[in-house]
């Protein structure tokens, strides 16, 4: 039985890999140090992979942030499920209270045609 084009687009959008790009300045390292060990297992729970992370990136333009990361998730739904997970919400304050100038965006993977 053929699947409708609308349903195909819907399935593609929820299953195509996406990339979360984070950049922020850490101003309270003591508080922040509690964040990575708690977030790492939760990322794994949602199928995420940290593709790149750097606290001293090579600058091509602009002013770099203290923390820069690219994280691959299996779908945009997985990103939202991760972000809204009650466990994540229980310690997100560690990042929010220890950082500033945060940018967190979701980029969609190029579709091969």
PDB file of N, CA and C in Angstrom:
ATOM      1  N   UNK A   1       0.846  -1.188   0.000  1.00  0.00           N
ATOM      2  CA  UNK A   1       0.000   0.000   0.000  1.00  0.00           C
ATOM      3  C   UNK A   1       0.890   1.249   0.000  1.00  0.00           C
ATOM      4  N   UNK A   2       0.776   2.131  -0.993  1.00  0.00           N
ATOM      5  CA  UNK A   2       1.612   3.330  -1.064  1.00  0.00           C
ATOM      6  C   UNK A   2       1.304   4.296   0.084  1.00  0.00           C
ATOM      7  N   UNK A   3       2.361   4.982   0.498  1.00  0.00           N
ATOM      8  CA  UNK A   3       2.220   5.989   1.552  1.00  0.00           C
ATOM      9  C   UNK A   3       2.070   7.342   0.875  1.00  0.00           C
ATOM     10  N   UNK A   4       1.183   8.171   1.402  1.00  0.00           N
ATOM     11  CA  UNK A   4       0.941   9.483   0.790  1.00  0.00           C
ATOM     12  C   UNK A   4       2.194  10.345   0.872  1.00  0.00           C
ATOM     13  N   UNK A   5       2.381  11.272  -0.094  1.00  0.00           N
ATOM     14  CA  UNK A   5       3.542  12.168  -0.055  1.00  0.00           C
ATOM     15  C   UNK A   5       3.607  12.981   1.246  1.00  0.00           C
ATOM     16  N   UNK A   6       2.446  13.406   1.756  1.00  0.00           N
ATOM     17  CA  UNK A   6       2.443  14.173   3.003  1.00  0.00           C
ATOM     18  C   UNK A   6       2.981  13.334   4.152  1.00  0.00           C
ATOM     19  N   UNK A   7       2.585  12.073   4.208  1.00  0.00           N
ATOM     20  CA  UNK A   7       3.061  11.187   5.264  1.00  0.00           C
ATOM     21  C   UNK A   7       4.552  10.920   5.102  1.00  0.00           C
ATOM     22  N   UNK A   8       5.004  10.761   3.854  1.00  0.00           N
ATOM     23  CA  UNK A   8       6.445  10.575   3.616  1.00  0.00           C
ATOM     24  C   UNK A   8       7.240  11.765   4.133  1.00  0.00           C
ATOM     25  N   UNK A   9       6.782  12.977   3.854  1.00  0.00           N
ATOM     26  CA  UNK A   9       7.460  14.177   4.352  1.00  0.00           C
ATOM     27  C   UNK A   9       7.458  14.198   5.872  1.00  0.00           C
ATOM     28  N   UNK A  10       6.348  13.830   6.467  1.00  0.00           N
ATOM     29  CA  UNK A  10       6.237  13.801   7.929  1.00  0.00           C
ATOM     30  C   UNK A  10       7.241  12.800   8.509  1.00  0.00           C
ATOM     31  N   UNK A  11       7.308  11.612   7.938  1.00  0.00           N
ATOM     32  CA  UNK A  11       8.230  10.583   8.437  1.00  0.00           C
ATOM     33  C   UNK A  11       9.667  11.055   8.294  1.00  0.00           C
ATOM     34  N   UNK A  12      10.006  11.657   7.156  1.00  0.00           N
ATOM     35  CA  UNK A  12      11.357  12.167   6.942  1.00  0.00           C
ATOM     36  C   UNK A  12      11.720  13.205   7.992  1.00  0.00           C
ATOM     37  N   UNK A  13      10.784  14.102   8.287  1.00  0.00           N
ATOM     38  CA  UNK A  13      11.065  15.176   9.239  1.00  0.00           C
ATOM     39  C   UNK A  13      11.276  14.671  10.655  1.00  0.00           C
ATOM     40  N   UNK A  14      10.631  13.569  11.011  1.00  0.00           N
ATOM     41  CA  UNK A  14      10.813  13.108  12.381  1.00  0.00           C
ATOM     42  C   UNK A  14      11.952  12.101  12.512  1.00  0.00           C
ATOM     43  N   UNK A  15      12.461  11.591  11.390  1.00  0.00           N
ATOM     44  CA  UNK A  15      13.507  10.580  11.488  1.00  0.00           C
ATOM     45  C   UNK A  15      14.849  11.021  10.918  1.00  0.00           C
ATOM     46  N   UNK A  16      14.931  12.143  10.262  1.00  0.00           N
ATOM     47  CA  UNK A  16      16.186  12.616   9.699  1.00  0.00           C
ATOM     48  C   UNK A  16      17.071  13.171  10.817  1.00  0.00           C
ATOM     49  N   UNK A  17      18.356  12.839  10.764  1.00  0.00           N
ATOM     50  CA  UNK A  17      19.290  13.350  11.771  1.00  0.00           C
ATOM     51  C   UNK A  17      19.290  14.873  11.777  1.00  0.00           C
ATOM     52  N   UNK A  18      19.446  15.418  12.965  1.00  0.00           N
ATOM     53  CA  UNK A  18      19.569  16.866  13.138  1.00  0.00           C
ATOM     54  C   UNK A  18      20.784  17.127  14.021  1.00  0.00           C
ATOM     55  N   UNK A  19      21.240  18.363  13.984  1.00  0.00           N
ATOM     56  CA  UNK A  19      22.444  18.752  14.708  1.00  0.00           C
ATOM     57  C   UNK A  19      22.132  19.939  15.606  1.00  0.00           C
ATOM     58  N   UNK A  20      22.437  19.789  16.883  1.00  0.00           N
ATOM     59  CA  UNK A  20      22.274  20.887  17.826  1.00  0.00           C
ATOM     60  C   UNK A  20      23.640  21.553  17.956  1.00  0.00           C
ATOM     61  N   UNK A  21      23.666  22.843  17.700  1.00  0.00           N
ATOM     62  CA  UNK A  21      24.896  23.611  17.823  1.00  0.00           C
ATOM     63  C   UNK A  21      24.737  24.512  19.042  1.00  0.00           C
ATOM     64  N   UNK A  22      25.631  24.323  20.000  1.00  0.00           N
ATOM     65  CA  UNK A  22      25.619  25.105  21.238  1.00  0.00           C
ATOM     66  C   UNK A  22      26.840  25.994  21.275  1.00  0.00           C
ATOM     67  N   UNK A  23      26.672  27.197  21.740  1.00  0.00           N
ATOM     68  CA  UNK A  23      27.803  28.090  21.992  1.00  0.00           C
ATOM     69  C   UNK A  23      27.409  28.979  23.159  1.00  0.00           C
ATOM     70  N   UNK A  24      28.253  29.003  24.174  1.00  0.00           N
ATOM     71  CA  UNK A  24      27.981  29.862  25.327  1.00  0.00           C
ATOM     72  C   UNK A  24      29.259  30.133  26.095  1.00  0.00           C
ATOM     73  N   UNK A  25      29.213  31.170  26.917  1.00  0.00           N
ATOM     74  CA  UNK A  25      30.337  31.530  27.770  1.00  0.00           C
ATOM     75  C   UNK A  25      30.101  30.971  29.166  1.00  0.00           C
ATOM     76  N   UNK A  26      31.104  30.315  29.697  1.00  0.00           N
ATOM     77  CA  UNK A  26      31.028  29.792  31.060  1.00  0.00           C
ATOM     78  C   UNK A  26      31.655  30.842  31.970  1.00  0.00           C
ATOM     79  N   UNK A  27      30.873  31.335  32.908  1.00  0.00           N
ATOM     80  CA  UNK A  27      31.391  32.346  33.826  1.00  0.00           C
ATOM     81  C   UNK A  27      31.515  31.831  35.256  1.00  0.00           C
ATOM     82  N   UNK A  28      30.969  30.657  35.533  1.00  0.00           N
ATOM     83  CA  UNK A  28      31.070  30.043  36.863  1.00  0.00           C
ATOM     84  C   UNK A  28      31.447  28.576  36.660  1.00  0.00           C
ATOM     85  N   UNK A  29      32.751  28.321  36.550  1.00  0.00           N
ATOM     86  CA  UNK A  29      33.237  26.971  36.258  1.00  0.00           C
ATOM     87  C   UNK A  29      32.924  25.999  37.396  1.00  0.00           C
ATOM     88  N   UNK A  30      32.919  26.473  38.610  1.00  0.00           N
ATOM     89  CA  UNK A  30      32.636  25.611  39.762  1.00  0.00           C
ATOM     90  C   UNK A  30      31.227  25.021  39.660  1.00  0.00           C
ATOM     91  N   UNK A  31      30.236  25.843  39.343  1.00  0.00           N
ATOM     92  CA  UNK A  31      28.865  25.357  39.180  1.00  0.00           C
ATOM     93  C   UNK A  31      28.754  24.513  37.920  1.00  0.00           C
ATOM     94  N   UNK A  32      29.374  24.969  36.834  1.00  0.00           N
ATOM     95  CA  UNK A  32      29.251  24.279  35.547  1.00  0.00           C
ATOM     96  C   UNK A  32      29.813  22.858  35.589  1.00  0.00           C
ATOM     97  N   UNK A  33      30.847  22.622  36.390  1.00  0.00           N
ATOM     98  CA  UNK A  33      31.494  21.307  36.367  1.00  0.00           C
ATOM     99  C   UNK A  33      30.539  20.172  36.766  1.00  0.00           C
ATOM    100  N   UNK A  34      29.412  20.481  37.398  1.00  0.00           N
ATOM    101  CA  UNK A  34      28.423  19.466  37.716  1.00  0.00           C
ATOM    102  C   UNK A  34      27.526  19.101  36.538  1.00  0.00           C
ATOM    103  N   UNK A  35      27.564  19.896  35.479  1.00  0.00           N
ATOM    104  CA  UNK A  35      26.669  19.689  34.328  1.00  0.00           C
ATOM    105  C   UNK A  35      27.111  18.553  33.394  1.00  0.00           C
ATOM    106  N   UNK A  36      28.354  18.533  32.901  1.00  0.00           N
ATOM    107  CA  UNK A  36      28.739  17.489  31.936  1.00  0.00           C
ATOM    108  C   UNK A  36      28.525  16.052  32.408  1.00  0.00           C
ATOM    109  N   UNK A  37      28.881  15.690  33.653  1.00  0.00           N
ATOM    110  CA  UNK A  37      28.670  14.294  34.038  1.00  0.00           C
ATOM    111  C   UNK A  37      27.195  13.885  34.132  1.00  0.00           C
ATOM    112  N   UNK A  38      26.323  14.850  34.280  1.00  0.00           N
ATOM    113  CA  UNK A  38      24.890  14.534  34.346  1.00  0.00           C
ATOM    114  C   UNK A  38      24.251  14.525  32.962  1.00  0.00           C
ATOM    115  N   UNK A  39      24.729  15.378  32.062  1.00  0.00           N
ATOM    116  CA  UNK A  39      24.115  15.455  30.738  1.00  0.00           C
ATOM    117  C   UNK A  39      24.579  14.313  29.828  1.00  0.00           C
ATOM    118  N   UNK A  40      25.801  13.837  30.004  1.00  0.00           N
ATOM    119  CA  UNK A  40      26.354  12.810  29.104  1.00  0.00           C
ATOM    120  C   UNK A  40      25.484  11.550  29.029  1.00  0.00           C
ATOM    121  N   UNK A  41      25.097  10.924  30.147  1.00  0.00           N
ATOM    122  CA  UNK A  41      24.278   9.723  30.034  1.00  0.00           C
ATOM    123  C   UNK A  41      22.881   9.998  29.457  1.00  0.00           C
ATOM    124  N   UNK A  42      22.374  11.191  29.682  1.00  0.00           N
ATOM    125  CA  UNK A  42      21.056  11.531  29.155  1.00  0.00           C
ATOM    126  C   UNK A  42      21.115  11.705  27.631  1.00  0.00           C
ATOM    127  N   UNK A  43      22.209  12.259  27.132  1.00  0.00           N
ATOM    128  CA  UNK A  43      22.383  12.350  25.684  1.00  0.00           C
ATOM    129  C   UNK A  43      22.365  10.952  25.062  1.00  0.00           C
ATOM    130  N   UNK A  44      23.058  10.016  25.684  1.00  0.00           N
ATOM    131  CA  UNK A  44      23.074   8.638  25.183  1.00  0.00           C
ATOM    132  C   UNK A  44      21.678   8.027  25.171  1.00  0.00           C
ATOM    133  N   UNK A  45      20.898   8.328  26.208  1.00  0.00           N
ATOM    134  CA  UNK A  45      19.531   7.809  26.298  1.00  0.00           C
ATOM    135  C   UNK A  45      18.708   8.186  25.063  1.00  0.00           C
ATOM    136  N   UNK A  46      18.977   9.369  24.505  1.00  0.00           N
ATOM    137  CA  UNK A  46      18.216   9.857  23.355  1.00  0.00           C
ATOM    138  C   UNK A  46      18.952   9.653  22.030  1.00  0.00           C
ATOM    139  N   UNK A  47      19.992   8.829  22.041  1.00  0.00           N
ATOM    140  CA  UNK A  47      20.686   8.492  20.805  1.00  0.00           C
ATOM    141  C   UNK A  47      21.570   9.593  20.259  1.00  0.00           C
ATOM    142  N   UNK A  48      21.941  10.538  21.097  1.00  0.00           N
ATOM    143  CA  UNK A  48      22.760  11.664  20.647  1.00  0.00           C
ATOM    144  C   UNK A  48      24.235  11.294  20.661  1.00  0.00           C
ATOM    145  N   UNK A  49      24.980  11.937  19.764  1.00  0.00           N
ATOM    146  CA  UNK A  49      26.435  11.763  19.696  1.00  0.00           C
ATOM    147  C   UNK A  49      27.067  13.149  19.675  1.00  0.00           C
ATOM    148  N   UNK A  50      28.020  13.373  20.556  1.00  0.00           N
ATOM    149  CA  UNK A  50      28.769  14.632  20.534  1.00  0.00           C
ATOM    150  C   UNK A  50      29.799  14.497  19.416  1.00  0.00           C
ATOM    151  N   UNK A  51      29.620  15.277  18.360  1.00  0.00           N
ATOM    152  CA  UNK A  51      30.504  15.198  17.202  1.00  0.00           C
ATOM    153  C   UNK A  51      31.735  16.068  17.361  1.00  0.00           C
ATOM    154  N   UNK A  52      31.566  17.194  18.024  1.00  0.00           N
ATOM    155  CA  UNK A  52      32.685  18.108  18.228  1.00  0.00           C
ATOM    156  C   UNK A  52      32.398  18.959  19.453  1.00  0.00           C
ATOM    157  N   UNK A  53      33.465  19.249  20.203  1.00  0.00           N
ATOM    158  CA  UNK A  53      33.324  20.126  21.369  1.00  0.00           C
ATOM    159  C   UNK A  53      34.691  20.765  21.591  1.00  0.00           C
ATOM    160  N   UNK A  54      34.679  22.054  21.849  1.00  0.00           N
ATOM    161  CA  UNK A  54      35.951  22.748  22.020  1.00  0.00           C
ATOM    162  C   UNK A  54      35.756  23.966  22.909  1.00  0.00           C
ATOM    163  N   UNK A  55      36.669  24.148  23.828  1.00  0.00           N
ATOM    164  CA  UNK A  55      36.642  25.349  24.673  1.00  0.00           C
ATOM    165  C   UNK A  55      37.684  26.368  24.216  1.00  0.00           C
ATOM    166  N   UNK A  56      38.509  25.984  23.245  1.00  0.00           N
ATOM    167  CA  UNK A  56      39.488  26.914  22.668  1.00  0.00           C
ATOM    168  C   UNK A  56      39.499  26.761  21.148  1.00  0.00           C
ATOM    169  N   UNK A  57      38.390  27.117  20.494  1.00  0.00           N
ATOM    170  CA  UNK A  57      38.313  26.917  19.046  1.00  0.00           C
ATOM    171  C   UNK A  57      39.217  27.877  18.279  1.00  0.00           C
ATOM    172  N   UNK A  58      39.562  27.480  17.077  1.00  0.00           N
ATOM    173  CA  UNK A  58      40.278  28.363  16.168  1.00  0.00           C
ATOM    174  C   UNK A  58      39.258  29.325  15.572  1.00  0.00           C
ATOM    175  N   UNK A  59      39.538  30.596  15.659  1.00  0.00           N
ATOM    176  CA  UNK A  59      38.587  31.626  15.237  1.00  0.00           C
ATOM    177  C   UNK A  59      38.842  32.039  13.794  1.00  0.00           C
ATOM    178  N   UNK A  60      37.782  31.981  12.996  1.00  0.00           N
ATOM    179  CA  UNK A  60      37.840  32.521  11.640  1.00  0.00           C
ATOM    180  C   UNK A  60      37.261  33.924  11.614  1.00  0.00           C
ATOM    181  N   UNK A  61      36.172  34.133  12.342  1.00  0.00           N
ATOM    182  CA  UNK A  61      35.521  35.436  12.439  1.00  0.00           C
ATOM    183  C   UNK A  61      34.860  35.545  13.794  1.00  0.00           C
ATOM    184  N   UNK A  62      34.707  36.763  14.266  1.00  0.00           N
ATOM    185  CA  UNK A  62      33.942  37.014  15.481  1.00  0.00           C
ATOM    186  C   UNK A  62      34.693  36.678  16.757  1.00  0.00           C
ATOM    187  N   UNK A  63      33.932  36.640  17.832  1.00  0.00           N
ATOM    188  CA  UNK A  63      34.472  36.376  19.161  1.00  0.00           C
ATOM    189  C   UNK A  63      33.952  35.008  19.604  1.00  0.00           C
ATOM    190  N   UNK A  64      34.863  34.056  19.846  1.00  0.00           N
ATOM    191  CA  UNK A  64      34.405  32.715  20.215  1.00  0.00           C
ATOM    192  C   UNK A  64      33.829  32.680  21.626  1.00  0.00           C
ATOM    193  N   UNK A  65      32.957  31.725  21.849  1.00  0.00           N
ATOM    194  CA  UNK A  65      32.404  31.486  23.179  1.00  0.00           C
ATOM    195  C   UNK A  65      33.322  30.500  23.901  1.00  0.00           C
ATOM    196  N   UNK A  66      33.136  30.383  25.200  1.00  0.00           N
ATOM    197  CA  UNK A  66      33.956  29.467  25.992  1.00  0.00           C
ATOM    198  C   UNK A  66      33.652  28.017  25.663  1.00  0.00           C
ATOM    199  N   UNK A  67      32.399  27.689  25.414  1.00  0.00           N
ATOM    200  CA  UNK A  67      32.003  26.317  25.088  1.00  0.00           C
ATOM    201  C   UNK A  67      31.325  26.309  23.732  1.00  0.00           C
ATOM    202  N   UNK A  68      31.737  25.386  22.899  1.00  0.00           N
ATOM    203  CA  UNK A  68      31.191  25.246  21.555  1.00  0.00           C
ATOM    204  C   UNK A  68      31.027  23.762  21.289  1.00  0.00           C
ATOM    205  N   UNK A  69      29.839  23.335  20.874  1.00  0.00           N
ATOM    206  CA  UNK A  69      29.606  21.906  20.660  1.00  0.00           C
ATOM    207  C   UNK A  69      28.638  21.688  19.514  1.00  0.00           C
ATOM    208  N   UNK A  70      28.824  20.550  18.847  1.00  0.00           N
ATOM    209  CA  UNK A  70      27.898  20.081  17.822  1.00  0.00           C
ATOM    210  C   UNK A  70      27.480  18.680  18.244  1.00  0.00           C
ATOM    211  N   UNK A  71      26.177  18.491  18.401  1.00  0.00           N
ATOM    212  CA  UNK A  71      25.643  17.214  18.867  1.00  0.00           C
ATOM    213  C   UNK A  71      24.645  16.700  17.849  1.00  0.00           C
ATOM    214  N   UNK A  72      24.835  15.475  17.402  1.00  0.00           N
ATOM    215  CA  UNK A  72      23.918  14.851  16.452  1.00  0.00           C
ATOM    216  C   UNK A  72      22.843  14.085  17.221  1.00  0.00           C
ATOM    217  N   UNK A  73      21.596  14.311  16.826  1.00  0.00           N
ATOM    218  CA  UNK A  73      20.457  13.564  17.364  1.00  0.00           C
ATOM    219  C   UNK A  73      19.812  12.817  16.208  1.00  0.00           C
ATOM    220  N   UNK A  74      19.181  11.674  16.471  1.00  0.00           N
ATOM    221  CA  UNK A  74      18.562  10.925  15.386  1.00  0.00           C
ATOM    222  C   UNK A  74      17.366  11.634  14.741  1.00  0.00           C
ATOM    223  N   UNK A  75      16.750  12.578  15.453  1.00  0.00           N
ATOM    224  CA  UNK A  75      15.600  13.302  14.903  1.00  0.00           C
ATOM    225  C   UNK A  75      15.368  14.570  15.724  1.00  0.00           C
ATOM    226  N   UNK A  76      14.575  15.462  15.167  1.00  0.00           N
ATOM    227  CA  UNK A  76      14.217  16.667  15.909  1.00  0.00           C
ATOM    228  C   UNK A  76      13.354  16.306  17.116  1.00  0.00           C
ATOM    229  N   UNK A  77      12.529  15.285  16.964  1.00  0.00           N
ATOM    230  CA  UNK A  77      11.713  14.826  18.093  1.00  0.00           C
ATOM    231  C   UNK A  77      12.601  14.377  19.253  1.00  0.00           C
ATOM    232  N   UNK A  78      13.713  13.712  18.939  1.00  0.00           N
ATOM    233  CA  UNK A  78      14.641  13.272  19.993  1.00  0.00           C
ATOM    234  C   UNK A  78      15.236  14.462  20.735  1.00  0.00           C
ATOM    235  N   UNK A  79      15.535  15.543  20.016  1.00  0.00           N
ATOM    236  CA  UNK A  79      16.065  16.757  20.665  1.00  0.00           C
ATOM    237  C   UNK A  79      15.051  17.287  21.669  1.00  0.00           C
ATOM    238  N   UNK A  80      13.810  17.425  21.228  1.00  0.00           N
ATOM    239  CA  UNK A  80      12.779  17.978  22.106  1.00  0.00           C
ATOM    240  C   UNK A  80      12.488  17.043  23.281  1.00  0.00           C
ATOM    241  N   UNK A  81      12.514  15.735  23.027  1.00  0.00           N
ATOM    242  CA  UNK A  81      12.304  14.779  24.118  1.00  0.00           C
ATOM    243  C   UNK A  81      13.428  14.872  25.144  1.00  0.00           C
ATOM    244  N   UNK A  82      14.660  14.993  24.664  1.00  0.00           N
ATOM    245  CA  UNK A  82      15.807  15.180  25.554  1.00  0.00           C
ATOM    246  C   UNK A  82      15.641  16.460  26.380  1.00  0.00           C
ATOM    247  N   UNK A  83      15.411  17.566  25.672  1.00  0.00           N
ATOM    248  CA  UNK A  83      15.361  18.874  26.334  1.00  0.00           C
ATOM    249  C   UNK A  83      14.239  18.940  27.373  1.00  0.00           C
ATOM    250  N   UNK A  84      13.120  18.305  27.086  1.00  0.00           N
ATOM    251  CA  UNK A  84      11.966  18.359  27.991  1.00  0.00           C
ATOM    252  C   UNK A  84      11.912  17.217  28.996  1.00  0.00           C
ATOM    253  N   UNK A  85      12.900  16.330  28.955  1.00  0.00           N
ATOM    254  CA  UNK A  85      12.946  15.217  29.898  1.00  0.00           C
ATOM    255  C   UNK A  85      13.014  15.768  31.330  1.00  0.00           C
ATOM    256  N   UNK A  86      12.172  15.284  32.234  1.00  0.00           N
ATOM    257  CA  UNK A  86      12.187  15.774  33.617  1.00  0.00           C
ATOM    258  C   UNK A  86      13.566  15.648  34.282  1.00  0.00           C
ATOM    259  N   UNK A  87      14.312  14.621  33.916  1.00  0.00           N
ATOM    260  CA  UNK A  87      15.660  14.480  34.487  1.00  0.00           C
ATOM    261  C   UNK A  87      16.548  15.643  34.047  1.00  0.00           C
ATOM    262  N   UNK A  88      16.496  15.999  32.736  1.00  0.00           N
ATOM    263  CA  UNK A  88      17.288  17.133  32.253  1.00  0.00           C
ATOM    264  C   UNK A  88      16.826  18.426  32.921  1.00  0.00           C
ATOM    265  N   UNK A  89      15.538  18.598  33.008  1.00  0.00           N
ATOM    266  CA  UNK A  89      15.004  19.810  33.629  1.00  0.00           C
ATOM    267  C   UNK A  89      15.418  19.920  35.100  1.00  0.00           C
ATOM    268  N   UNK A  90      15.731  18.791  35.741  1.00  0.00           N
ATOM    269  CA  UNK A  90      16.129  18.813  37.152  1.00  0.00           C
ATOM    270  C   UNK A  90      17.541  19.363  37.364  1.00  0.00           C
ATOM    271  N   UNK A  91      18.362  19.385  36.303  1.00  0.00           N
ATOM    272  CA  UNK A  91      19.719  19.930  36.475  1.00  0.00           C
ATOM    273  C   UNK A  91      20.110  20.970  35.430  1.00  0.00           C
ATOM    274  N   UNK A  92      19.186  21.362  34.559  1.00  0.00           N
ATOM    275  CA  UNK A  92      19.499  22.376  33.548  1.00  0.00           C
ATOM    276  C   UNK A  92      19.967  23.686  34.199  1.00  0.00           C
ATOM    277  N   UNK A  93      19.514  23.913  35.435  1.00  0.00           N
ATOM    278  CA  UNK A  93      19.918  25.132  36.144  1.00  0.00           C
ATOM    279  C   UNK A  93      21.436  25.222  36.312  1.00  0.00           C
ATOM    280  N   UNK A  94      22.121  24.078  36.334  1.00  0.00           N
ATOM    281  CA  UNK A  94      23.585  24.112  36.450  1.00  0.00           C
ATOM    282  C   UNK A  94      24.194  24.841  35.257  1.00  0.00           C
ATOM    283  N   UNK A  95      23.652  24.593  34.064  1.00  0.00           N
ATOM    284  CA  UNK A  95      24.143  25.292  32.871  1.00  0.00           C
ATOM    285  C   UNK A  95      23.624  26.717  32.828  1.00  0.00           C
ATOM    286  N   UNK A  96      22.334  26.882  33.064  1.00  0.00           N
ATOM    287  CA  UNK A  96      21.733  28.218  32.960  1.00  0.00           C
ATOM    288  C   UNK A  96      22.342  29.209  33.952  1.00  0.00           C
ATOM    289  N   UNK A  97      22.645  28.746  35.162  1.00  0.00           N
ATOM    290  CA  UNK A  97      23.181  29.640  36.189  1.00  0.00           C
ATOM    291  C   UNK A  97      24.680  29.863  36.093  1.00  0.00           C
ATOM    292  N   UNK A  98      25.353  29.093  35.261  1.00  0.00           N
ATOM    293  CA  UNK A  98      26.815  29.215  35.182  1.00  0.00           C
ATOM    294  C   UNK A  98      27.307  29.713  33.829  1.00  0.00           C
ATOM    295  N   UNK A  99      26.368  30.008  32.931  1.00  0.00           N
ATOM    296  CA  UNK A  99      26.751  30.448  31.590  1.00  0.00           C
ATOM    297  C   UNK A  99      25.971  31.693  31.182  1.00  0.00           C
ATOM    298  N   UNK A 100      26.443  32.312  30.110  1.00  0.00           N
ATOM    299  CA  UNK A 100      25.735  33.463  29.539  1.00  0.00           C
ATOM    300  C   UNK A 100      25.988  33.466  28.033  1.00  0.00           C
ATOM    301  N   UNK A 101      25.303  34.352  27.341  1.00  0.00           N
ATOM    302  CA  UNK A 101      25.459  34.496  25.886  1.00  0.00           C
ATOM    303  C   UNK A 101      25.221  33.182  25.154  1.00  0.00           C
ATOM    304  N   UNK A 102      24.215  32.448  25.570  1.00  0.00           N
ATOM    305  CA  UNK A 102      23.948  31.124  25.005  1.00  0.00           C
ATOM    306  C   UNK A 102      23.200  31.211  23.680  1.00  0.00           C
ATOM    307  N   UNK A 103      23.691  30.434  22.738  1.00  0.00           N
ATOM    308  CA  UNK A 103      22.976  30.199  21.495  1.00  0.00           C
ATOM    309  C   UNK A 103      22.866  28.697  21.350  1.00  0.00           C
ATOM    310  N   UNK A 104      21.655  28.194  21.139  1.00  0.00           N
ATOM    311  CA  UNK A 104      21.424  26.767  20.944  1.00  0.00           C
ATOM    312  C   UNK A 104      20.439  26.643  19.792  1.00  0.00           C
ATOM    313  N   UNK A 105      20.905  26.056  18.704  1.00  0.00           N
ATOM    314  CA  UNK A 105      20.067  25.956  17.517  1.00  0.00           C
ATOM    315  C   UNK A 105      20.035  24.520  17.011  1.00  0.00           C
ATOM    316  N   UNK A 106      18.980  24.193  16.273  1.00  0.00           N
ATOM    317  CA  UNK A 106      18.842  22.874  15.646  1.00  0.00           C
ATOM    318  C   UNK A 106      19.013  23.076  14.136  1.00  0.00           C
ATOM    319  N   UNK A 107      19.939  22.336  13.565  1.00  0.00           N
ATOM    320  CA  UNK A 107      20.160  22.366  12.120  1.00  0.00           C
ATOM    321  C   UNK A 107      19.743  21.033  11.543  1.00  0.00           C
ATOM    322  N   UNK A 108      19.055  21.072  10.422  1.00  0.00           N
ATOM    323  CA  UNK A 108      18.625  19.838   9.757  1.00  0.00           C
ATOM    324  C   UNK A 108      19.708  19.353   8.806  1.00  0.00           C
ATOM    325  N   UNK A 109      19.812  18.062   8.705  1.00  0.00           N
ATOM    326  CA  UNK A 109      20.769  17.427   7.799  1.00  0.00           C
ATOM    327  C   UNK A 109      20.354  17.701   6.364  1.00  0.00           C
ATOM    328  N   UNK A 110      21.348  17.895   5.485  1.00  0.00           N
ATOM    329  CA  UNK A 110      21.026  18.028   4.070  1.00  0.00           C
ATOM    330  C   UNK A 110      20.409  16.741   3.576  1.00  0.00           C
ATOM    331  N   UNK A 111      19.404  16.901   2.762  1.00  0.00           N
ATOM    332  CA  UNK A 111      18.747  15.736   2.176  1.00  0.00           C
ATOM    333  C   UNK A 111      19.424  15.430   0.853  1.00  0.00           C
ATOM    334  N   UNK A 112      19.867  14.186   0.695  1.00  0.00           N
ATOM    335  CA  UNK A 112      20.486  13.779  -0.570  1.00  0.00           C
ATOM    336  C   UNK A 112      19.400  13.593  -1.620  1.00  0.00           C
ATOM    337  N   UNK A 113      19.588  14.207  -2.766  1.00  0.00           N
ATOM    338  CA  UNK A 113      18.598  14.093  -3.852  1.00  0.00           C
ATOM    339  C   UNK A 113      19.231  13.493  -5.061  1.00  0.00           C
TER     340      UNK A 113
END
